[in-house]
GROMACS .gro file of C-alpha atoms in nm:
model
  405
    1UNK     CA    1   0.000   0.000   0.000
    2UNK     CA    2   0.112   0.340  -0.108
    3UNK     CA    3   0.211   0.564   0.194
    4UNK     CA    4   0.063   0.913   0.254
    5UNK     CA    5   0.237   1.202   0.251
    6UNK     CA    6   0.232   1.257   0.651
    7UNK     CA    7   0.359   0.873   0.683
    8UNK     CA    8   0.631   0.955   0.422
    9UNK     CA    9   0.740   1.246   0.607
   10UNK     CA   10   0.719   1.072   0.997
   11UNK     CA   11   0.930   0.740   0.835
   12UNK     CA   12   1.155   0.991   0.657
   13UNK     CA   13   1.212   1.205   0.981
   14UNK     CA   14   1.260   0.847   1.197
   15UNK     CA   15   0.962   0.960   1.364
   16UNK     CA   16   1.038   1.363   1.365
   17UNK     CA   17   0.848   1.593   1.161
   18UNK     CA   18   1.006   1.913   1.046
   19UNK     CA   19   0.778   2.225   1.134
   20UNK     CA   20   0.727   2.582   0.927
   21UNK     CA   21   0.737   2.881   1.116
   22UNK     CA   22   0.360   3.031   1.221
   23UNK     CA   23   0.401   3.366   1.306
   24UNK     CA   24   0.013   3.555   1.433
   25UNK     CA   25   0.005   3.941   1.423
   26UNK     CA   26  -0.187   4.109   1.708
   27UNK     CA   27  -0.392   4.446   1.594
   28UNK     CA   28  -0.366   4.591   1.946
   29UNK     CA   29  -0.014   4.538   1.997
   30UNK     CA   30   0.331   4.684   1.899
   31UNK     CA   31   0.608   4.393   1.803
   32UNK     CA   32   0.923   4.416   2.017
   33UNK     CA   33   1.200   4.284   1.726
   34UNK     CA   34   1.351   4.003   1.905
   35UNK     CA   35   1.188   3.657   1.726
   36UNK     CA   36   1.470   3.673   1.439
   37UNK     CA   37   1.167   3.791   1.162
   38UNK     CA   38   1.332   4.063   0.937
   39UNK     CA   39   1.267   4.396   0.997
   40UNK     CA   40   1.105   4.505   0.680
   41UNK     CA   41   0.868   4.214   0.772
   42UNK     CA   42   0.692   4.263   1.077
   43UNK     CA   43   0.412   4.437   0.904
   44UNK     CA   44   0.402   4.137   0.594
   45UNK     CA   45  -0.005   4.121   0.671
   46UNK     CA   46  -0.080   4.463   0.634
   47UNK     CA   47  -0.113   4.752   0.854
   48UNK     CA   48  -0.465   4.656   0.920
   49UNK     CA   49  -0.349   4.348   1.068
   50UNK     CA   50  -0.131   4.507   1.279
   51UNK     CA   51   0.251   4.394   1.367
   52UNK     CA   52   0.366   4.034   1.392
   53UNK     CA   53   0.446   3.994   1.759
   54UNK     CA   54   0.393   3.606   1.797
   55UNK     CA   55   0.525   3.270   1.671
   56UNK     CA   56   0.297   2.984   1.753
   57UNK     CA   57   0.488   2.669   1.764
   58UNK     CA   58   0.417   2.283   1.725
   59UNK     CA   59   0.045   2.445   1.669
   60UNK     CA   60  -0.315   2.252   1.554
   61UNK     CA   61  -0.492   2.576   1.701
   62UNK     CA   62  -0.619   2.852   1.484
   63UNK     CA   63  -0.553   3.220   1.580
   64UNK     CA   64  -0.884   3.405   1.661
   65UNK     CA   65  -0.787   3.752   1.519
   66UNK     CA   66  -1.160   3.852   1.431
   67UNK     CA   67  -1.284   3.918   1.097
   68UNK     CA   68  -0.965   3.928   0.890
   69UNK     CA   69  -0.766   3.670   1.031
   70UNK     CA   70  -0.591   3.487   0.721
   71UNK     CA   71  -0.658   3.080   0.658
   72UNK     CA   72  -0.475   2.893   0.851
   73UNK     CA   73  -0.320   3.155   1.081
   74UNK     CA   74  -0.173   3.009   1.374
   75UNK     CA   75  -0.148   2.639   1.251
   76UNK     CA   76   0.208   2.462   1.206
   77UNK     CA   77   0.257   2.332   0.858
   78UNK     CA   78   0.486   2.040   0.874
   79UNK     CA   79   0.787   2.031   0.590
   80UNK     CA   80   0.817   1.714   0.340
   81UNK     CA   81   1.083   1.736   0.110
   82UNK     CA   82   1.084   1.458  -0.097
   83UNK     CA   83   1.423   1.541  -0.356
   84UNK     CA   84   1.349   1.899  -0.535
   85UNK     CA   85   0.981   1.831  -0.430
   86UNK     CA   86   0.886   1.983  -0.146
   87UNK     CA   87   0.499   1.978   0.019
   88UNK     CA   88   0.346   2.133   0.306
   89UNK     CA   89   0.045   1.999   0.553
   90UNK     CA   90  -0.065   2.093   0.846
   91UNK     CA   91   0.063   1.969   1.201
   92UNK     CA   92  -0.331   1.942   1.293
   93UNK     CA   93  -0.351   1.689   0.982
   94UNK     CA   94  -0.081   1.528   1.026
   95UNK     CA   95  -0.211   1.429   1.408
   96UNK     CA   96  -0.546   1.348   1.258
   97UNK     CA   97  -0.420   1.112   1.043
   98UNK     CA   98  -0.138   0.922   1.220
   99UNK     CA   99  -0.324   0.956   1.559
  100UNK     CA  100  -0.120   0.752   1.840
  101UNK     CA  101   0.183   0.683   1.592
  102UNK     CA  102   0.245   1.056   1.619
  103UNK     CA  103   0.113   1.171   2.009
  104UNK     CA  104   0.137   0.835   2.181
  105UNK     CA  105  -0.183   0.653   2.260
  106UNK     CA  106  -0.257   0.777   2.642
  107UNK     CA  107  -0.299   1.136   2.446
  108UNK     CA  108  -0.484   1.044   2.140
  109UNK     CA  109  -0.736   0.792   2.343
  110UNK     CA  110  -0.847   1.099   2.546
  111UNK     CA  111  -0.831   1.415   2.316
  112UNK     CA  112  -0.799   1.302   1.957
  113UNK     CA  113  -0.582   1.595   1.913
  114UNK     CA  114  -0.237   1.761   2.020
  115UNK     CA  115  -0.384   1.943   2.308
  116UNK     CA  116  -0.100   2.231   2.322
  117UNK     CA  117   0.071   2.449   2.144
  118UNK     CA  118   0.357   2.742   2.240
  119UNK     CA  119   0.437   3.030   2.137
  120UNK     CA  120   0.679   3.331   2.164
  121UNK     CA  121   0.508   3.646   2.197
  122UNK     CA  122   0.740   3.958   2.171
  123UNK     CA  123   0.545   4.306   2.271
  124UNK     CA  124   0.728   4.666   2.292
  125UNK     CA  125   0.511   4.738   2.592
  126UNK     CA  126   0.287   4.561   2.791
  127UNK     CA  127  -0.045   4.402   2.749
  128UNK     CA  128  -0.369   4.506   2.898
  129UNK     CA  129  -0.491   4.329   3.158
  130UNK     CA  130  -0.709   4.033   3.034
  131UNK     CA  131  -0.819   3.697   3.153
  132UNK     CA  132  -0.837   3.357   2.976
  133UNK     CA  133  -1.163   3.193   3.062
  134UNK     CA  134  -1.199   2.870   3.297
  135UNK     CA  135  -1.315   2.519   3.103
  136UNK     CA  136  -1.695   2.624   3.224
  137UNK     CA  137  -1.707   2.972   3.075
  138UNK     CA  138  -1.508   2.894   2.742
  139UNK     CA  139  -1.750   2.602   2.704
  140UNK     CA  140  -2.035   2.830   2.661
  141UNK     CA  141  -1.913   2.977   2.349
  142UNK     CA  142  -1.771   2.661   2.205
  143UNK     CA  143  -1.376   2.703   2.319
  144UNK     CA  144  -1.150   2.543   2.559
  145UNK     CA  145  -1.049   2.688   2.878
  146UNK     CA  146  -0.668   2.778   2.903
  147UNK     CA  147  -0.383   2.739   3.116
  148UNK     CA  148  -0.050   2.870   3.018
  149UNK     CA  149   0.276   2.950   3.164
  150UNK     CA  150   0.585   3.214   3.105
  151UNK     CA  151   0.952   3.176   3.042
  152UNK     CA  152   1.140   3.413   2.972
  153UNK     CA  153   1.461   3.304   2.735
  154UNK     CA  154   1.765   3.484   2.796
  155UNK     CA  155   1.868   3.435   2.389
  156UNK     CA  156   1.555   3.632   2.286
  157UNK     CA  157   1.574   3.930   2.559
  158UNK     CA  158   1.876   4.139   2.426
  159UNK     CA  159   1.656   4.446   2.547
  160UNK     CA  160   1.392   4.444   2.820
  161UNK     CA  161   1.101   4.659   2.624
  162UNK     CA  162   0.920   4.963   2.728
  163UNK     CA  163   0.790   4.792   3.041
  164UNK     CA  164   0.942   4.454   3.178
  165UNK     CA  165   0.710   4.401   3.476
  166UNK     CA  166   0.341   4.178   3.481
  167UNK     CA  167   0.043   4.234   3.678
  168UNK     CA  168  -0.085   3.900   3.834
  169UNK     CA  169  -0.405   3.898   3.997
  170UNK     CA  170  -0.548   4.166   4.253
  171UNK     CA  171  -0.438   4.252   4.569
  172UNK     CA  172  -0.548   4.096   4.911
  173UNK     CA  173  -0.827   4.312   5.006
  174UNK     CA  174  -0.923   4.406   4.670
  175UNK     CA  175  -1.343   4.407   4.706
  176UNK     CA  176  -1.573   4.273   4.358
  177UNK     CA  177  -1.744   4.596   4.420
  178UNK     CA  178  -1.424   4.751   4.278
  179UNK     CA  179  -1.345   4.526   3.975
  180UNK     CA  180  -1.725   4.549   3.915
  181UNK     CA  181  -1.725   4.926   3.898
  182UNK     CA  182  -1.384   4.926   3.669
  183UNK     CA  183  -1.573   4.719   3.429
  184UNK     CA  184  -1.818   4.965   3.413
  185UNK     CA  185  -1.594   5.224   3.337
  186UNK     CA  186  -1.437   5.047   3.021
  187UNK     CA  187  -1.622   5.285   2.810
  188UNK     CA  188  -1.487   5.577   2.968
  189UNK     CA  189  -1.124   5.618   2.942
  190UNK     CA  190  -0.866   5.439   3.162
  191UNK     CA  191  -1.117   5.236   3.382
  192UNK     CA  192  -0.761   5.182   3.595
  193UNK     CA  193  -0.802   4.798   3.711
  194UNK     CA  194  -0.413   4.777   3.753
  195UNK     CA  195  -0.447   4.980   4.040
  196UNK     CA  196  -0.602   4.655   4.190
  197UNK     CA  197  -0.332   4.480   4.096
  198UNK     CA  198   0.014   4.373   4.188
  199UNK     CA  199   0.329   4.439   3.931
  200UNK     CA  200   0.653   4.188   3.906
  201UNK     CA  201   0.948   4.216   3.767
  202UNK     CA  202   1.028   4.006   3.526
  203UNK     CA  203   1.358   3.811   3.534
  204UNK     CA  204   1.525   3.669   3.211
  205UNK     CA  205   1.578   3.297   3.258
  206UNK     CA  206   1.266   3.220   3.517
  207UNK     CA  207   0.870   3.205   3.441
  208UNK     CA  208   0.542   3.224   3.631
  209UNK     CA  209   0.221   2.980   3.602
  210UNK     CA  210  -0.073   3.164   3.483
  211UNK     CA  211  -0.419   2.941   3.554
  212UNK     CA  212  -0.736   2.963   3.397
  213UNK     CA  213  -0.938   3.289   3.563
  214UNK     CA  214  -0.625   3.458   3.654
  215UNK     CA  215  -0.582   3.853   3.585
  216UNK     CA  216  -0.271   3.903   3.396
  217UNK     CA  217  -0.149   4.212   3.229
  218UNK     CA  218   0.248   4.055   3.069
  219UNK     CA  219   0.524   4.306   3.057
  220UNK     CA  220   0.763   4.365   2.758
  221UNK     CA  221   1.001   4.072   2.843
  222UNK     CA  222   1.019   3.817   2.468
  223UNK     CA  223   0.833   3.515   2.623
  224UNK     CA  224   0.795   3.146   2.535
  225UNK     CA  225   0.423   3.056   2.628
  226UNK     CA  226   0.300   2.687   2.646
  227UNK     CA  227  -0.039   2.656   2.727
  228UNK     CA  228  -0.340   2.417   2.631
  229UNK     CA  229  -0.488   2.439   2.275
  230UNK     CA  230  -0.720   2.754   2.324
  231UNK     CA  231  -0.729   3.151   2.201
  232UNK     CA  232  -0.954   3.242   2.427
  233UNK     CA  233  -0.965   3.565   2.647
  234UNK     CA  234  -1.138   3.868   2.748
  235UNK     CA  235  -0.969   4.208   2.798
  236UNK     CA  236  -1.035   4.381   3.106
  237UNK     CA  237  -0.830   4.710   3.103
  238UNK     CA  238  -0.928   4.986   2.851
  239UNK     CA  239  -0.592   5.210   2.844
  240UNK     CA  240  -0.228   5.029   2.816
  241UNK     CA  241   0.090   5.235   2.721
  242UNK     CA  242  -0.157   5.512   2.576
  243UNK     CA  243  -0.329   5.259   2.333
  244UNK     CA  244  -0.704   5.240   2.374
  245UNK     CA  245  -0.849   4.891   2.370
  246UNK     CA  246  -1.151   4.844   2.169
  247UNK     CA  247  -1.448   4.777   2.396
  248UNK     CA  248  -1.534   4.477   2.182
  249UNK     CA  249  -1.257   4.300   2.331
  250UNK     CA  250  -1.414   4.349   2.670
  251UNK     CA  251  -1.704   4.074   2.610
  252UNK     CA  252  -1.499   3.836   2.322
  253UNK     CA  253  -1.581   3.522   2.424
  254UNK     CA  254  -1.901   3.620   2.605
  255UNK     CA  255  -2.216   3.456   2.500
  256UNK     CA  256  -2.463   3.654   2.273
  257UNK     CA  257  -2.702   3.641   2.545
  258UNK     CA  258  -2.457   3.770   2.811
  259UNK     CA  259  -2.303   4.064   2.621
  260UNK     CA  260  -2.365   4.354   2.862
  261UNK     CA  261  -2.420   4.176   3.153
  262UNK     CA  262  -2.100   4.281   3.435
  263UNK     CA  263  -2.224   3.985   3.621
  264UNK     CA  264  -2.105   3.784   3.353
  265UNK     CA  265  -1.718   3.910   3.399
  266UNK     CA  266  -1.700   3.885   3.759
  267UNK     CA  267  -1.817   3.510   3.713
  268UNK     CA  268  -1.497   3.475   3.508
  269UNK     CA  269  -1.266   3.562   3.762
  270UNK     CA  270  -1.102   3.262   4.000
  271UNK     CA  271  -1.159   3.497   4.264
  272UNK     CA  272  -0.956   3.297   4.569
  273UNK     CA  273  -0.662   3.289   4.310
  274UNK     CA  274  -0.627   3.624   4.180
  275UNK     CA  275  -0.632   3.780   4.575
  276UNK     CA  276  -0.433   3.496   4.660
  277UNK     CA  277  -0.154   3.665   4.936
  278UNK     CA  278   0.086   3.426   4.861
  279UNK     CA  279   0.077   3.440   4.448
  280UNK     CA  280   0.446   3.453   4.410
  281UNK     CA  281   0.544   3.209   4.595
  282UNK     CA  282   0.265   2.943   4.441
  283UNK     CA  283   0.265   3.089   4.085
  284UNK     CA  284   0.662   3.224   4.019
  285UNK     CA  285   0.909   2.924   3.871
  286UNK     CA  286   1.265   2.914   3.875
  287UNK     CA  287   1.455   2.604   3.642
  288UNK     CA  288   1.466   2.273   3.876
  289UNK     CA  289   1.732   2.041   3.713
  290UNK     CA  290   1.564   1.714   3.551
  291UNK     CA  291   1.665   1.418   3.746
  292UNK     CA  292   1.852   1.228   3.532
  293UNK     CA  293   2.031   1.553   3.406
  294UNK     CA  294   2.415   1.516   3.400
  295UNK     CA  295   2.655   1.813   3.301
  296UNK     CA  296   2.904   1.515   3.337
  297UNK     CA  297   2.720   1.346   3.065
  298UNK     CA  298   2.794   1.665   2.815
  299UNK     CA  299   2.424   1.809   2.859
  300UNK     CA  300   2.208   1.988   3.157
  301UNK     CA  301   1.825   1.959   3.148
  302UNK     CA  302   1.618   2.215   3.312
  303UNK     CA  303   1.218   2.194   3.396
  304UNK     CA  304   1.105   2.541   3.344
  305UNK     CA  305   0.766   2.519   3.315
  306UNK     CA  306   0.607   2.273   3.539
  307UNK     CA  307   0.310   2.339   3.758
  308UNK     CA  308   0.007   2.297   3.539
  309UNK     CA  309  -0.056   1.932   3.503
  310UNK     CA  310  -0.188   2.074   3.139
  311UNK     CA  311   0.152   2.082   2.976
  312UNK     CA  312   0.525   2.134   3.103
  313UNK     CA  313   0.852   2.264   2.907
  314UNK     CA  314   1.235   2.186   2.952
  315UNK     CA  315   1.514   2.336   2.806
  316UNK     CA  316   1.815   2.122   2.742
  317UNK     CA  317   2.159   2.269   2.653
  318UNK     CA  318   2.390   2.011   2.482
  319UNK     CA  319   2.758   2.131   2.557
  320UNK     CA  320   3.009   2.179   2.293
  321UNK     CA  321   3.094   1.893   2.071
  322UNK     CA  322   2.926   1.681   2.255
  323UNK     CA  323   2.664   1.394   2.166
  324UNK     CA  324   2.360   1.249   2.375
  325UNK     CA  325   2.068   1.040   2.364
  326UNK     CA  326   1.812   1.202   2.492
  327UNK     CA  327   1.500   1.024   2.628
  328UNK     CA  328   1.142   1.170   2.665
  329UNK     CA  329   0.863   0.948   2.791
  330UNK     CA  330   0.582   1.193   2.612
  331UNK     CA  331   0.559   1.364   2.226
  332UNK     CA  332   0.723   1.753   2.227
  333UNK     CA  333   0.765   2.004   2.010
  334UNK     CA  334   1.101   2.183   2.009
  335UNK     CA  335   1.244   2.490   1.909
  336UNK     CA  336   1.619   2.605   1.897
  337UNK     CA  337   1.723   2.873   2.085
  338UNK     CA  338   2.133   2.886   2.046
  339UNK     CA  339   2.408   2.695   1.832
  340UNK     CA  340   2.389   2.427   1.580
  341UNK     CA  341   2.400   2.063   1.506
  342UNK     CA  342   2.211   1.769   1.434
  343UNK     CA  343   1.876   1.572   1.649
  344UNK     CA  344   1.855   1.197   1.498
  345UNK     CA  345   1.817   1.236   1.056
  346UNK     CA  346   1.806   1.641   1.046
  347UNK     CA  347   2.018   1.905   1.079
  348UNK     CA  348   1.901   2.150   1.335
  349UNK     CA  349   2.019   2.574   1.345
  350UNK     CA  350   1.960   2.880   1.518
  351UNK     CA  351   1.850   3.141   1.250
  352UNK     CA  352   1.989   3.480   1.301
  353UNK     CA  353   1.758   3.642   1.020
  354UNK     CA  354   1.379   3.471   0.916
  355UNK     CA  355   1.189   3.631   0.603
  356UNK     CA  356   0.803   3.610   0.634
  357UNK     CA  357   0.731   3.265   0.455
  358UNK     CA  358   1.085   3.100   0.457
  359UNK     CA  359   1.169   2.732   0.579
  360UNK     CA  360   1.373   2.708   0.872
  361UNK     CA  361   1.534   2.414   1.008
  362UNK     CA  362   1.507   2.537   1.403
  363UNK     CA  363   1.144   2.385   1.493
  364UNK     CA  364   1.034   2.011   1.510
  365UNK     CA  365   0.806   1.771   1.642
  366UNK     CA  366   0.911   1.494   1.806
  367UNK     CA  367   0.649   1.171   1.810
  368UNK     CA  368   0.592   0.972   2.124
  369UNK     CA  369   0.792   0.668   2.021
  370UNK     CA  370   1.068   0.842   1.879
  371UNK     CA  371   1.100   1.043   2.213
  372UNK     CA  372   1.084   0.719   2.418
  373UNK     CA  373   1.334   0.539   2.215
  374UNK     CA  374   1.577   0.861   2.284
  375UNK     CA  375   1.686   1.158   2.025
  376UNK     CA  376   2.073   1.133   1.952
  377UNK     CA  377   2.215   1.494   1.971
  378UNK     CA  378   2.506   1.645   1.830
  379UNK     CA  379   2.631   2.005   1.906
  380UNK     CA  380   2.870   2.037   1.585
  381UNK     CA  381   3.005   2.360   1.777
  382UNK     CA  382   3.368   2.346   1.973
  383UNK     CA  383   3.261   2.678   2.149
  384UNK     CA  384   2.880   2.740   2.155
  385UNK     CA  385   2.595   2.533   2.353
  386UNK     CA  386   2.334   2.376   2.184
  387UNK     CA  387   2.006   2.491   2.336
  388UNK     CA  388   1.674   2.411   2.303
  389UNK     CA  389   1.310   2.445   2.437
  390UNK     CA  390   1.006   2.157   2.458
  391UNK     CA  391   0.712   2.156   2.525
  392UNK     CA  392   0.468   1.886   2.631
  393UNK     CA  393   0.065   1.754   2.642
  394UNK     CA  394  -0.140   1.702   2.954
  395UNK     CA  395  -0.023   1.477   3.254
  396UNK     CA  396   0.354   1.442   3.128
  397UNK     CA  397   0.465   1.091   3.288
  398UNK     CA  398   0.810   1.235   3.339
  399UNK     CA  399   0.637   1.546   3.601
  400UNK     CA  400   0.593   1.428   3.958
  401UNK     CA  401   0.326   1.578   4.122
  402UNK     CA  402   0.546   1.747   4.424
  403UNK     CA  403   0.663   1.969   4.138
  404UNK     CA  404   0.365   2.136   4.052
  405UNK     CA  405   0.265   2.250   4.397
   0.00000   0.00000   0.00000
């Protein structure tokens, strides 16, 4: 039997497809420079569209941009060359149609569908302060709720942007009365809900859990974002770095028959978690070394995203001229982040430059058995470390629940 094009591409890769870069542009926001796209790109979409400020990575979840979002935006294409011919299909396909040879069977018997995605997002300033619905709220208009967490990669924050501090939450204290009545006052200017709220600074190298329900307003660090397969959100702050928000944005992902009703909102907010007192201590994450991570064994391994049970993310930096096997007990998607080499058939880079619509070979995905039988590594530098970043679906085997608490 003739073999698709997906099962052509997994047997080619030994079980690792090769991914296109997705990059999203955000209307309301202004890009920050620092995910390697080419300056006289950032605007490729249009003005209308506003500046390309995100790269979604190892994605099977469309963008929700409104009206004009393009086909396809946000979805990974995966990369089949096949001698000077060269196709492209879509991660989200590819999963469809190779199922539990691709994301492991404990993952495909339960969602029929990579779950996660990440991202970088890359903003001059901050974001407003917005809120990504809990699994009972997004259900109501047909989405997902979403989790997601923050890293903050020390390769892709050369400059700290206009403001490198996020708002988490509200303080202790804070009364619904007040959140209630800065809802209200969307309409009329700067409705000022970060004045409930507590700023951070942000700290190149570390990252904070952000749960469903939580107030978050991210500062202008470049971030890496997993988080469960979901766009949605809600912006609650009218005014950020002098840019009004449109007042639409205040009820996306409301139902029809709930547009105008505050009530609504306030149900939105995980109340006990965004006044929690002790927020940074429960929600901030420093790296914790993975356990069977050996600098003697010419790599270090690094959890740095690990208290959701939704996903989790490592970074693992494979010293000069070294080679490892690296094993994974779960499917990941991976994107470099410094040096060069090769991972099992391909060679793998860290771009300096990207044009809008050209191949890279920086971002893979790595199937369940191919990451079980262990990835063979080599950093083909004598001075620079190999790094990259993965992420990972629900209930990763390899987290133990002490970590997430």
């Amino acid at each position: 039997m003739k073999k698709t094009t997906a099962e052509a591409a997994l047997e080619q890769g030994k079980g690792i497809l090769r991914l296109a870069p997705a990059w999203v542009p955000r209307s309301f926001c202004i890009p920050g420079r620092r995910i390697k796209l080419h300056p006289d790109d950032y605007y490729a979409l249009g003005g209308q569209r506003g500046g390309i400020d995100e790269r979604w990575l190892a994605s099977t979840t469309p963008a929700d941009n409104g009206p004009l979002t393009s086909q396809d935006e946000g979805l990974s294409f995966v990369v089949f060359q096949d001698g000077d011919r060269c196709e492209r299909f879509t991660l989200r396909d590819a999963v469809a149609e190779l199922g539990a040879d691709l994301i492991g069977t404990r993952l495909w018997s339960e969602y029929k569908r990579w779950p996660v995605y990440s991202k970088f997002f890359d903003n001059q300033g901050p974001l407003p302060h917005h809120i990504h619905h809990r699994p009972e709220h997004a259900r109501l208009v047909g989405q997902q709720g979403k989790p997601e967490a923050y890293y903050f990669p020390p390769q892709l924050n050369n400059h700290d942007g206009d403001f490198p501090y996020t708002f988490f939450g509200l303080q202790p204290g804070t009364t619904r009365e007040q959140v209630m009545q800065c809802l209200k006052n969307f309409a009329k200017g700067d409705n000022r809900i970060t004045s409930l709220s507590q700023a951070y600074r942000l700290e190149p190298g570390t990252g904070w859990d952000v749960p469903p329900g939580v107030l978050h307003a991210p500062g202008s660090l470049c971030t890496y974002e997993p988080q469960f397969a979901s766009d949605v959100f809600a912006m609650y702050q009218s005014l950020v770095n002098r840019q009004v928000i449109p007042e639409e944005l205040l009820w996306k992902d409301t139902p029809k028959d709930s547009i105008g009703d505050y009530d609504h909102l306030m149900a939105v907010i995980d109340w006990e978690l965004n006044v929690d007192p002790d927020f940074a201590r429960n929600r901030f994450m420093k790296p914790l070394p993975v356990g069977n991570s050996r600098s003697s064994e010419g790599y270090s391994e690094n959890w740095i995203c690990y208290k959701s049970s939704a996903f989790s993310a490592k970074e693992l930096t494979v010293f000069p001229g070294e080679t490892v096997a690296i094993r994974d007990s779960a499917a990941y998607g991976m994107i470099m982040m410094q040096g060069h080499g090769k991972m099992g058939e391909w060679n793998v880079e860290t771009p300096a430059l990207i044009r809008f619509g050209q191949l890279t070979n920086d971002e893979f995905f790595i199937s369940e058995s191919a990451a079980q039988a262990g990835v063979t590594i080599t950093n083909c530098s004598h001075s620079d470390p190999l790094v990259m970043l993965k992420h990972f679906g629900p209930d990763n085997p390899d987290l133990t629940c002490g970590m997430m608490k």
